[in-house]
mmCIF file of C-alpha atoms and ligand atoms in Angstrom:
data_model
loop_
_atom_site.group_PDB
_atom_site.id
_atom_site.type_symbol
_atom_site.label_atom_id
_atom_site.label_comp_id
_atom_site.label_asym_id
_atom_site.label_seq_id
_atom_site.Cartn_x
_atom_site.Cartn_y
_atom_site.Cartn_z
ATOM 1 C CA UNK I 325 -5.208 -30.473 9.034
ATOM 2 C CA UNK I 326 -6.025 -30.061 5.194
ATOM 3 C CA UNK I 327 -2.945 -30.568 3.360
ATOM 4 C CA UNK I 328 -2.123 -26.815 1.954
ATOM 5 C CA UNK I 329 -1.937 -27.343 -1.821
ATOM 6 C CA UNK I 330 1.709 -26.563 -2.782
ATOM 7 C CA UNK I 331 1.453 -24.789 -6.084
ATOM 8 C CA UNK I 332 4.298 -24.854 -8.556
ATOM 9 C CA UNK I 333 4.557 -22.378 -11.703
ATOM 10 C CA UNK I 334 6.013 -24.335 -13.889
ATOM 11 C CA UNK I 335 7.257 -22.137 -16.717
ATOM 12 C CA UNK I 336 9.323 -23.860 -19.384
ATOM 13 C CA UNK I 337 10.092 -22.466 -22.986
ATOM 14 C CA UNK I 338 7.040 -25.064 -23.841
ATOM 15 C CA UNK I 339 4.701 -23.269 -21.341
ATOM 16 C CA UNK I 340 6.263 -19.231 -22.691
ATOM 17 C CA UNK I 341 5.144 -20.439 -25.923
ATOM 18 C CA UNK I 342 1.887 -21.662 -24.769
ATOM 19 C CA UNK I 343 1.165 -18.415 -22.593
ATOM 20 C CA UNK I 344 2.636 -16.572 -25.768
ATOM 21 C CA UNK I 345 0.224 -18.461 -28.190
ATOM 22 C CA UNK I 346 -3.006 -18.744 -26.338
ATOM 23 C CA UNK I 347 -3.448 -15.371 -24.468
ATOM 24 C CA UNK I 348 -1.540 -12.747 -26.415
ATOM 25 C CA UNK I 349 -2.679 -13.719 -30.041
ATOM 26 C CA UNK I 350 -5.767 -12.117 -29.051
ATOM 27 C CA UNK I 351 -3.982 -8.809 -27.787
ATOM 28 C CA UNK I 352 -1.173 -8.707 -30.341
ATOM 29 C CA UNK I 353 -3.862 -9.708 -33.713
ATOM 30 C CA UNK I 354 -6.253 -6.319 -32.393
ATOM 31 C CA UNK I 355 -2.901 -4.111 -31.538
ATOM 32 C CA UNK I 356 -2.709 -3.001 -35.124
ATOM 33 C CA UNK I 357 -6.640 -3.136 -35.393
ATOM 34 C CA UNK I 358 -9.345 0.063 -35.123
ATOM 35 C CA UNK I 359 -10.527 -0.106 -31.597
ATOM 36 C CA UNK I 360 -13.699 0.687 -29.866
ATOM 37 C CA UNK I 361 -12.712 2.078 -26.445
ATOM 38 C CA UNK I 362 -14.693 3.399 -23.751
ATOM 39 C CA UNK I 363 -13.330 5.918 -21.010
ATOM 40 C CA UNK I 364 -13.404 4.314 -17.097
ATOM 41 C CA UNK I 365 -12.701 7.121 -14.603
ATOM 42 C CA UNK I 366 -10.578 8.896 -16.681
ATOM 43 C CA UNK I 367 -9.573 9.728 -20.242
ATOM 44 C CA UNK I 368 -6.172 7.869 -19.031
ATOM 45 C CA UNK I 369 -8.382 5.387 -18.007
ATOM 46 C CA UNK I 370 -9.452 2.895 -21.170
ATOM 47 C CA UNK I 371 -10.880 -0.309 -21.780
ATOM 48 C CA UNK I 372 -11.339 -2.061 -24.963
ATOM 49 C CA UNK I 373 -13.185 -5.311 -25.913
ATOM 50 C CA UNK I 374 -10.073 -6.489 -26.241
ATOM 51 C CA UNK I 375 -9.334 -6.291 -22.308
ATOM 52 C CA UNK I 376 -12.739 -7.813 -21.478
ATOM 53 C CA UNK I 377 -12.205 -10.671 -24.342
ATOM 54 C CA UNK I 378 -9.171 -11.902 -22.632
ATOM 55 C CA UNK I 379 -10.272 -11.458 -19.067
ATOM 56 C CA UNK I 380 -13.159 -13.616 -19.757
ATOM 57 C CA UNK I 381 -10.446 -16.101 -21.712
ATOM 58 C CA UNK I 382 -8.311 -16.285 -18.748
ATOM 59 C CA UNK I 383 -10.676 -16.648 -15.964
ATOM 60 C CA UNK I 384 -12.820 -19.399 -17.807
ATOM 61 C CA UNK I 385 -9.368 -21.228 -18.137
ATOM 62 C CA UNK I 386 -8.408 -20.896 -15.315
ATOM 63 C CA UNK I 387 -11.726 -21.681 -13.769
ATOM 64 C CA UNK I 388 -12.008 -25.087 -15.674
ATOM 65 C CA UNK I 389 -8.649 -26.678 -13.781
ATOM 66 C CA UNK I 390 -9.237 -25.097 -10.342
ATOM 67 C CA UNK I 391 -13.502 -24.642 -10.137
ATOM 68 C CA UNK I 392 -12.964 -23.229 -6.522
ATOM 69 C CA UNK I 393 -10.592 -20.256 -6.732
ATOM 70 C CA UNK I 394 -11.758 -16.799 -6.202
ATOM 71 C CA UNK I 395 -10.767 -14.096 -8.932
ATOM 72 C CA UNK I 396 -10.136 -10.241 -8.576
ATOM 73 C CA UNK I 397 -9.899 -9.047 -12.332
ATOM 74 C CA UNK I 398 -9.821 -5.197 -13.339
ATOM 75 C CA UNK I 399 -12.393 -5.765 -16.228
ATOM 76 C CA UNK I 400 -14.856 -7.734 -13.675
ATOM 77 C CA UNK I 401 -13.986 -4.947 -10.588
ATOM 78 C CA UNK I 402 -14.971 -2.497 -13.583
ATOM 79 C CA UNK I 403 -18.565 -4.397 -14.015
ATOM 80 C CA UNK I 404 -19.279 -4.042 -10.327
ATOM 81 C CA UNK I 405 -17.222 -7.175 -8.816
ATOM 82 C CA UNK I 406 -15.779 -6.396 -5.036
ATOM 83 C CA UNK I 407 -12.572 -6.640 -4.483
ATOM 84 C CA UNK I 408 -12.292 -9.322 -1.730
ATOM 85 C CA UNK I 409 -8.736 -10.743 -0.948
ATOM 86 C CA UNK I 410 -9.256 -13.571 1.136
ATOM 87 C CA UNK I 411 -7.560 -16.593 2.262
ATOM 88 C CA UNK I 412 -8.829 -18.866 -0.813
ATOM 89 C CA UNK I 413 -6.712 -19.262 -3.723
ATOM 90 C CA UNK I 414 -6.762 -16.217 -5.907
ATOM 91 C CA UNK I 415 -5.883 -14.729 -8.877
ATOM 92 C CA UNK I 416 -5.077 -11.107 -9.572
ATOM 93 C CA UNK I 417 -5.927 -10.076 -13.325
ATOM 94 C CA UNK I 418 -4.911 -7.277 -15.173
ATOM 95 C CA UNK I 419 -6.230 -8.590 -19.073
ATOM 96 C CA UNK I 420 -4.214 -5.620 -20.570
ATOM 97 C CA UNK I 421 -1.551 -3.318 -18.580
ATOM 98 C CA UNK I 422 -1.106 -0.344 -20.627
ATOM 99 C CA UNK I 423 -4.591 -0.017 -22.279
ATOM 100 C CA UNK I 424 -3.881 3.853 -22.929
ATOM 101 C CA UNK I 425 -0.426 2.303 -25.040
ATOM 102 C CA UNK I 426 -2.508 -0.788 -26.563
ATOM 103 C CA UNK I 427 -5.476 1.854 -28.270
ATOM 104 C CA UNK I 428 -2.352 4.116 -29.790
ATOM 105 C CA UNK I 429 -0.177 1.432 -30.758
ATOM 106 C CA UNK I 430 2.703 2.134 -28.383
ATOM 107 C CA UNK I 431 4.272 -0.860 -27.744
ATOM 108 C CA UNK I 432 4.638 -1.267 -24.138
ATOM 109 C CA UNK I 433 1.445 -3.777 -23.319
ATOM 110 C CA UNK I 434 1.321 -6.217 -20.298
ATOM 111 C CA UNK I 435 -0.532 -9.236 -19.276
ATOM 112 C CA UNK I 436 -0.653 -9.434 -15.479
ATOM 113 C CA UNK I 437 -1.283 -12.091 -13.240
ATOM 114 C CA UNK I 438 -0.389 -12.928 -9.894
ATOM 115 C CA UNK I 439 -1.495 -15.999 -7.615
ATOM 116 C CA UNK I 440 -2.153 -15.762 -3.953
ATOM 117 C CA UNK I 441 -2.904 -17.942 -0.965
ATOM 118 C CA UNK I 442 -3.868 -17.097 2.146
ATOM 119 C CA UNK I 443 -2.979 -13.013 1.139
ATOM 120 C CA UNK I 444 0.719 -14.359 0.269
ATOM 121 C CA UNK I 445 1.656 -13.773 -3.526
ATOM 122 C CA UNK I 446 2.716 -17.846 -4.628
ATOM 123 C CA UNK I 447 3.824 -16.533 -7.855
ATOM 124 C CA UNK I 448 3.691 -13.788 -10.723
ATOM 125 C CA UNK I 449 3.780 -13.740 -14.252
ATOM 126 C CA UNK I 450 4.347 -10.410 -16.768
ATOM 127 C CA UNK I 451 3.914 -10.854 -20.350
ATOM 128 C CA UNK I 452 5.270 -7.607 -21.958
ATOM 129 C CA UNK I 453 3.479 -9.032 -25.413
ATOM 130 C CA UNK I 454 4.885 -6.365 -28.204
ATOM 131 C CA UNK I 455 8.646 -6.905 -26.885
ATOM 132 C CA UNK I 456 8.005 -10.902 -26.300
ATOM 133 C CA UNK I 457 9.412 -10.714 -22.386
ATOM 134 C CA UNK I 458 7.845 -13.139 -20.349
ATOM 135 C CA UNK I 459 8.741 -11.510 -16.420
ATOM 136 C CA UNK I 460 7.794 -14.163 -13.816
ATOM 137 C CA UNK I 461 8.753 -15.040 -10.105
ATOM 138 C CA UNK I 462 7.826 -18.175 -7.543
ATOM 139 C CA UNK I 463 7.510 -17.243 -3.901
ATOM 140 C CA UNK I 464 11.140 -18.286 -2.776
ATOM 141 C CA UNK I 465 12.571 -19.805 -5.941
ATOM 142 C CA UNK I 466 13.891 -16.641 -7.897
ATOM 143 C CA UNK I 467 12.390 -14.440 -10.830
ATOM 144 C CA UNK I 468 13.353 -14.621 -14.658
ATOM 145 C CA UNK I 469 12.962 -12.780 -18.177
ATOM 146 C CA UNK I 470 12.447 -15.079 -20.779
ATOM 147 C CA UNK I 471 14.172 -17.955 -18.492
ATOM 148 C CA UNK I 472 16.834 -16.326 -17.656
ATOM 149 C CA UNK I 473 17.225 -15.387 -14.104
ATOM 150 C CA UNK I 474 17.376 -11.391 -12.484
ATOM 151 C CA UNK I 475 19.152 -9.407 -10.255
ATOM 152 C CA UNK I 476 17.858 -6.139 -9.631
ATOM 153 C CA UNK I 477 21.719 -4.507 -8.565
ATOM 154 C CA UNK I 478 21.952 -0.636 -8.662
ATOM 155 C CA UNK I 479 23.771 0.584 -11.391
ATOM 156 C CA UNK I 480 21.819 3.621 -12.186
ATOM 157 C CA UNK I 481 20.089 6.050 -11.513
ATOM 158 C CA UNK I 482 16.703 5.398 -13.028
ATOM 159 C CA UNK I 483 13.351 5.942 -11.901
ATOM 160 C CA UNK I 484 9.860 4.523 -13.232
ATOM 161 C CA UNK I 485 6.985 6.275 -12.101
ATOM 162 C CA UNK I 486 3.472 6.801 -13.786
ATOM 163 C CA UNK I 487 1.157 10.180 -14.017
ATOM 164 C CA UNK I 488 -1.780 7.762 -15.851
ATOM 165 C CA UNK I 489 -5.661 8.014 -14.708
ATOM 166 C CA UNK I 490 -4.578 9.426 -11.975
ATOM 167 C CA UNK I 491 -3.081 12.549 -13.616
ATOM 168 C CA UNK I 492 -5.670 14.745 -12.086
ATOM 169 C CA UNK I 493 -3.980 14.295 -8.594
ATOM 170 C CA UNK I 494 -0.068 14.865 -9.851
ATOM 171 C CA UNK I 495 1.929 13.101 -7.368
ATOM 172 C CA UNK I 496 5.123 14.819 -8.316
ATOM 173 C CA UNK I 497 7.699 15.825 -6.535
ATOM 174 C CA UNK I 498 11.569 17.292 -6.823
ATOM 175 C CA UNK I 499 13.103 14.046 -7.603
ATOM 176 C CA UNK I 500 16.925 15.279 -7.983
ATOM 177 C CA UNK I 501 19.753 13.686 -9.581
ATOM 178 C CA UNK I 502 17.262 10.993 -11.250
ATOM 179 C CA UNK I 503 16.497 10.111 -14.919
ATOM 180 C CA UNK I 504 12.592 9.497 -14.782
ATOM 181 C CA UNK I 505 11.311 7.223 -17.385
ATOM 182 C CA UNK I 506 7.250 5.906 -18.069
ATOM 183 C CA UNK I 507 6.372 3.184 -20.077
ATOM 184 C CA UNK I 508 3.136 3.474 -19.615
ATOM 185 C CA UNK I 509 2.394 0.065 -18.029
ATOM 186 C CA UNK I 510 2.299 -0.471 -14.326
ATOM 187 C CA UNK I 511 3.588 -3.649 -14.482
ATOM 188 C CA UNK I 512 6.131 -3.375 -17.488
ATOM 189 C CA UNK I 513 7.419 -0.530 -15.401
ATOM 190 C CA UNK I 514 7.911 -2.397 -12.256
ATOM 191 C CA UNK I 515 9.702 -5.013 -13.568
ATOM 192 C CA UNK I 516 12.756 -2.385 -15.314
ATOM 193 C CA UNK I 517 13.579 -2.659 -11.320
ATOM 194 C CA UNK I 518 13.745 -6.608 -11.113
ATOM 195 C CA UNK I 519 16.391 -6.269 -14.292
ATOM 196 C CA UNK I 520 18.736 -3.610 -12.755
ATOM 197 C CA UNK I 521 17.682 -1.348 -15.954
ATOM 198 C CA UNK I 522 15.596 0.912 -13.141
ATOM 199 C CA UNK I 523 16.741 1.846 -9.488
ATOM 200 C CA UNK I 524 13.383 2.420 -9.096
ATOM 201 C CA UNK I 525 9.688 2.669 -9.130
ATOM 202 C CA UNK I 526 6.686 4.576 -7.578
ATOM 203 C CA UNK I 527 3.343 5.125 -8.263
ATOM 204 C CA UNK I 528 -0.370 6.436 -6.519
ATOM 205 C CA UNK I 529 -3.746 5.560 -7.652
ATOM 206 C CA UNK I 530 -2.929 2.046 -9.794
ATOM 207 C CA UNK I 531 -4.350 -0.770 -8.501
ATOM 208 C CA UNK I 532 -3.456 -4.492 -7.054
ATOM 209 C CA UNK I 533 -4.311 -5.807 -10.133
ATOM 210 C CA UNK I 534 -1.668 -3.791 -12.175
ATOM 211 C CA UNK I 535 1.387 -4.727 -9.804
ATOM 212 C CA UNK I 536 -0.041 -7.720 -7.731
ATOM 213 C CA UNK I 537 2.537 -9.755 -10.557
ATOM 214 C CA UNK I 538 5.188 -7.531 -10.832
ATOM 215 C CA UNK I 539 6.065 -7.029 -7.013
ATOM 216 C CA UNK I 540 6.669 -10.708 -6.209
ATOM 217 C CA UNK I 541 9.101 -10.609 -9.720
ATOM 218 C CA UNK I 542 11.142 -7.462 -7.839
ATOM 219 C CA UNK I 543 10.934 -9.132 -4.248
ATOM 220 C CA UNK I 544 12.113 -12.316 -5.831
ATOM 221 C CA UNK I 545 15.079 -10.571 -7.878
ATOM 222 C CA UNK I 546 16.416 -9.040 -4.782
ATOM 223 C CA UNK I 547 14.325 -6.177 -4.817
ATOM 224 C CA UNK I 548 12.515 -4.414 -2.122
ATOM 225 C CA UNK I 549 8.790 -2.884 -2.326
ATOM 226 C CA UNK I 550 6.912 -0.597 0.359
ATOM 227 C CA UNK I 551 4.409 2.580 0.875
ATOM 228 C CA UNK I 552 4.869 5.628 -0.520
ATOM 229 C CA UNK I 553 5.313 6.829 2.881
ATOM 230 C CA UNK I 554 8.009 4.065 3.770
ATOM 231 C CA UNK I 555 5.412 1.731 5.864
ATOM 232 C CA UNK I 556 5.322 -1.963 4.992
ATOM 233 C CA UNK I 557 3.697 -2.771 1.605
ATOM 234 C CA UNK I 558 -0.213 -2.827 1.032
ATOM 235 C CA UNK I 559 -1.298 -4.277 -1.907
ATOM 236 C CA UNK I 560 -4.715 -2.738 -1.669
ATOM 237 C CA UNK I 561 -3.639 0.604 -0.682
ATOM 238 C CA UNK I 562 -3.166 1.556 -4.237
ATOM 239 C CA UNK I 563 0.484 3.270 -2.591
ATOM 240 C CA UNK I 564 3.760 1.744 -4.191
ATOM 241 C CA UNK I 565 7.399 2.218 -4.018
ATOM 242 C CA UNK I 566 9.802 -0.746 -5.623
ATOM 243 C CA UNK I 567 13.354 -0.124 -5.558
ATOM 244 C CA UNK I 568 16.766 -2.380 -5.702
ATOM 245 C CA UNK I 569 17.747 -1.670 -2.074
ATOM 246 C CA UNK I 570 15.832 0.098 1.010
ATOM 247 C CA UNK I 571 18.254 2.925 0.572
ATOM 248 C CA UNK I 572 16.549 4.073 -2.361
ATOM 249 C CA UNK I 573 12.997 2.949 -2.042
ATOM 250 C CA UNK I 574 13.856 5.383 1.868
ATOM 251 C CA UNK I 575 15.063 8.006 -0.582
ATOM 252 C CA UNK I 576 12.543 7.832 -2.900
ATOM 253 C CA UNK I 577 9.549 8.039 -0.015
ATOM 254 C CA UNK I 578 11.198 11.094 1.873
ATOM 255 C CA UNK I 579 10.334 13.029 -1.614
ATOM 256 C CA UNK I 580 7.061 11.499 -2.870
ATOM 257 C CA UNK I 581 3.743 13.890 -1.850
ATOM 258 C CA UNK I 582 0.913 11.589 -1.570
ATOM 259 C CA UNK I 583 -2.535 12.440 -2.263
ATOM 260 C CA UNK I 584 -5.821 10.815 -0.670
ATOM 261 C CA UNK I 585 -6.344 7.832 -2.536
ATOM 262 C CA UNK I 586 -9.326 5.027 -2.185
ATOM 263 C CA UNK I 587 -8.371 1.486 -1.386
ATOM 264 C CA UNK I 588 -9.086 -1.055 -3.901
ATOM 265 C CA UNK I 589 -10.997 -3.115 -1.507
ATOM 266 C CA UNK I 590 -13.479 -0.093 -0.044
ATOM 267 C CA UNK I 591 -16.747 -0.595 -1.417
ATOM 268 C CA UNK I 592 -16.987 0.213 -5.079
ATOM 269 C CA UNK I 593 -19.739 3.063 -4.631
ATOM 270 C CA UNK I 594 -17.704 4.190 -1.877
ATOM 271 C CA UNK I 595 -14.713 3.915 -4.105
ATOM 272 C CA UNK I 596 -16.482 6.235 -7.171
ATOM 273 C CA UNK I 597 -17.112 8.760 -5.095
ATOM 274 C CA UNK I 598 -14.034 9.470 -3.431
ATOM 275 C CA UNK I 599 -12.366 9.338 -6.886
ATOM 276 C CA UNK I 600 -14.645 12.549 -7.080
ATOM 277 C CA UNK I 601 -13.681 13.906 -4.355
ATOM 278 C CA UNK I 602 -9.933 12.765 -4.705
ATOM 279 C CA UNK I 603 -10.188 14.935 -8.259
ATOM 280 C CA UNK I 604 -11.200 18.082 -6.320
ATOM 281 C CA UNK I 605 -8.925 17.767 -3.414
ATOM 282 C CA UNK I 606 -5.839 16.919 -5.246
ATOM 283 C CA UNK I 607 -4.099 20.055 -7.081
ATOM 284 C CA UNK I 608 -1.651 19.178 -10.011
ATOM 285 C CA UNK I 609 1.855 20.325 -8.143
ATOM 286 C CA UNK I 610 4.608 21.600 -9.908
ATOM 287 C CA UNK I 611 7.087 18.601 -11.002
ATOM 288 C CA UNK I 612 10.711 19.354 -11.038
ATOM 289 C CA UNK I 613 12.528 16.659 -12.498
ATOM 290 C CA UNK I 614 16.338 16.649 -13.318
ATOM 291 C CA UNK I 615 18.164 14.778 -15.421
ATOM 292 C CA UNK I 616 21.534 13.441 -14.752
HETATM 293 O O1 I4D F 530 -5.794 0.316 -17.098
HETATM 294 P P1 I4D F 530 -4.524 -0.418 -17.340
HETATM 295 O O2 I4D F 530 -4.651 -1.884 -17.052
HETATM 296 O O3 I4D F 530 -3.923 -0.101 -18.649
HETATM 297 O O4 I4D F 530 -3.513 0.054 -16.176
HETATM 298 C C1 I4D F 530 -2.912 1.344 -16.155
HETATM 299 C C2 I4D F 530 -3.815 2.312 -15.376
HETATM 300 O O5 I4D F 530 -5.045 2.477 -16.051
HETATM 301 C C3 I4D F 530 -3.135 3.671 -15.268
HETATM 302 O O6 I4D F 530 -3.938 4.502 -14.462
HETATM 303 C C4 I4D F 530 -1.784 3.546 -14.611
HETATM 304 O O7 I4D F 530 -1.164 4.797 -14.593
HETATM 305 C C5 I4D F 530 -0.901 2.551 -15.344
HETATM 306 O O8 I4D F 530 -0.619 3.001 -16.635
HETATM 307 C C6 I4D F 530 -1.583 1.211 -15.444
HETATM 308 O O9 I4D F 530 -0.746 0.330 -16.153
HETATM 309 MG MG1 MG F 531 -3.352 -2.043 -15.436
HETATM 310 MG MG1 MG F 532 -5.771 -3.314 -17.629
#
């Protein structure tokens, strides 16, 4: 039997500096820079050369040490790649979380990337690059911000959630007795769980590649992460609810409405059109939401 390649993320203060110097120069040199930014399926739906730059820097470098991995990255998915998650070793790329935040300077920008084998996340690593937080997690051995390690306890009574591209298709709901709060960043938002500062997260219509990272970082800090609809967890089902205990994440699905929403790994044509149809089926619903 092939000996299964045991793959260890070694991040010291050496390798956050390396990860900070290599990668997010690039991001944090064009943050303060004119952009030119093109619209993907909707106007809360950007991508700048900037994203594609250091896609194309990541994968090639990644590519050189380990020639035989497969890659699912949001700028190549955009350029017509499939999403295929398959038993190889892979690596789940999001070049820029918070695009929307990166083009008007708010600070809340993520690198994402996760590593898989055989479907199982090995590891995850979140570089929140304006607020220097370097969010990562190793399949058993605990997560960490900035090498210190998390617990995601409930304190509060916060929950992250997103209305981004998907805006068109509201998924709001009467979330009572909650302080809601949106950075603006998939990833940066899951990980407020994994650090206690959020009880919770949920979100419809991102995609694997903008919490494929962050979900092994909350599992690994003691969190838990499931469906919208409080089924077991799908990273392709574009469906996400992360939460410090099943209690809430329970809570949180009995009040989330769900809309239709295209896997990441249906075929891409298949994929644009039902975002068509998703716009004209899904109404905006009203969204009460009440503060402590
Ligand atoms: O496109 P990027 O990588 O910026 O990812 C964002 C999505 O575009 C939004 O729809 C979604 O709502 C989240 O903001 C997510 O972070
Ligand atoms: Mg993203
Ligand atoms: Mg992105």
């Amino acid at each position: 039997m092939s000996r299964r390649r045991l793959y260890r993320l070694s991040v010291t203060s050496q390798t956050h500096t390396l990860f900070v110097a290599h990668e997010t120069s690039v991001i944090l040199s064009a943050f303060q820079q004119q952009k030119e930014v093109r619209l993907k399926s909707s106007p809360a739906d950007l991508v700048t050369e900037t994203d594609q730059q250091v896609e194309k820097m990541l994968i090639s470098a990644i590519r050189r040490k380990y020639p035989q991995h497969r890659f699912i990255g949001e700028e190549s998915v955009a350029a017509g790649e499939a999403v295929e998650l398959t038993d190889s070793p892979t690596w789940i790329i999001d070049p820029i979380d918070g695009t929307v935040n990166f083009v008007h300077r708010f600070p809340f920008v993520a690198v994402s990337i996760a590593f898989t084998v055989n479907k199982q996340t090995e590891f995850g690593i979140v570089y929140s690059c304006v607020e220097d937080k370097l969010f990562h997690a190793q399949r058993g051995r605990g997560a960490y911000l900035n090498g210190k390690p998390l617990c995601s306890d409930i304190h509060r009574c916060v929950v992250v959630t997103e209305i981004g591209a998907e805006s068109r298709s509201i998924t709001c709901c009467v979330l009572l007795c909650y302080s809601v709060r949106a950075l603006g960043t998939a990833a940066v938002d899951m990980c407020q769980v994994a650090t206690g500062g959020a009880d919770a997260y949920y979100h419809i219509g991102m995609h694997c590649w903008d919490i494929a990272a962050s979900t092994i970082i909350v599992l690994e800090a003691g969190g838990v992460v499931m469906d919208t609809d409080g089924s077991e967890f799908d990273m392709m089902s574009r469906k996400v609810i992360a939460a410090s205990s099943s209690a809430v994440a329970n809570g949180i699905a009995q009040v989330v409405q769900a809309f239709p929403c295209r896997r990441d790994n249906e075929a891409a044509s298949k994929r644009k059109c039902d975002t068509q149809s998703e716009r004209a089926v899904a109404q905006p619903t009203a969204c009460v939401l009440h503060e402590l």
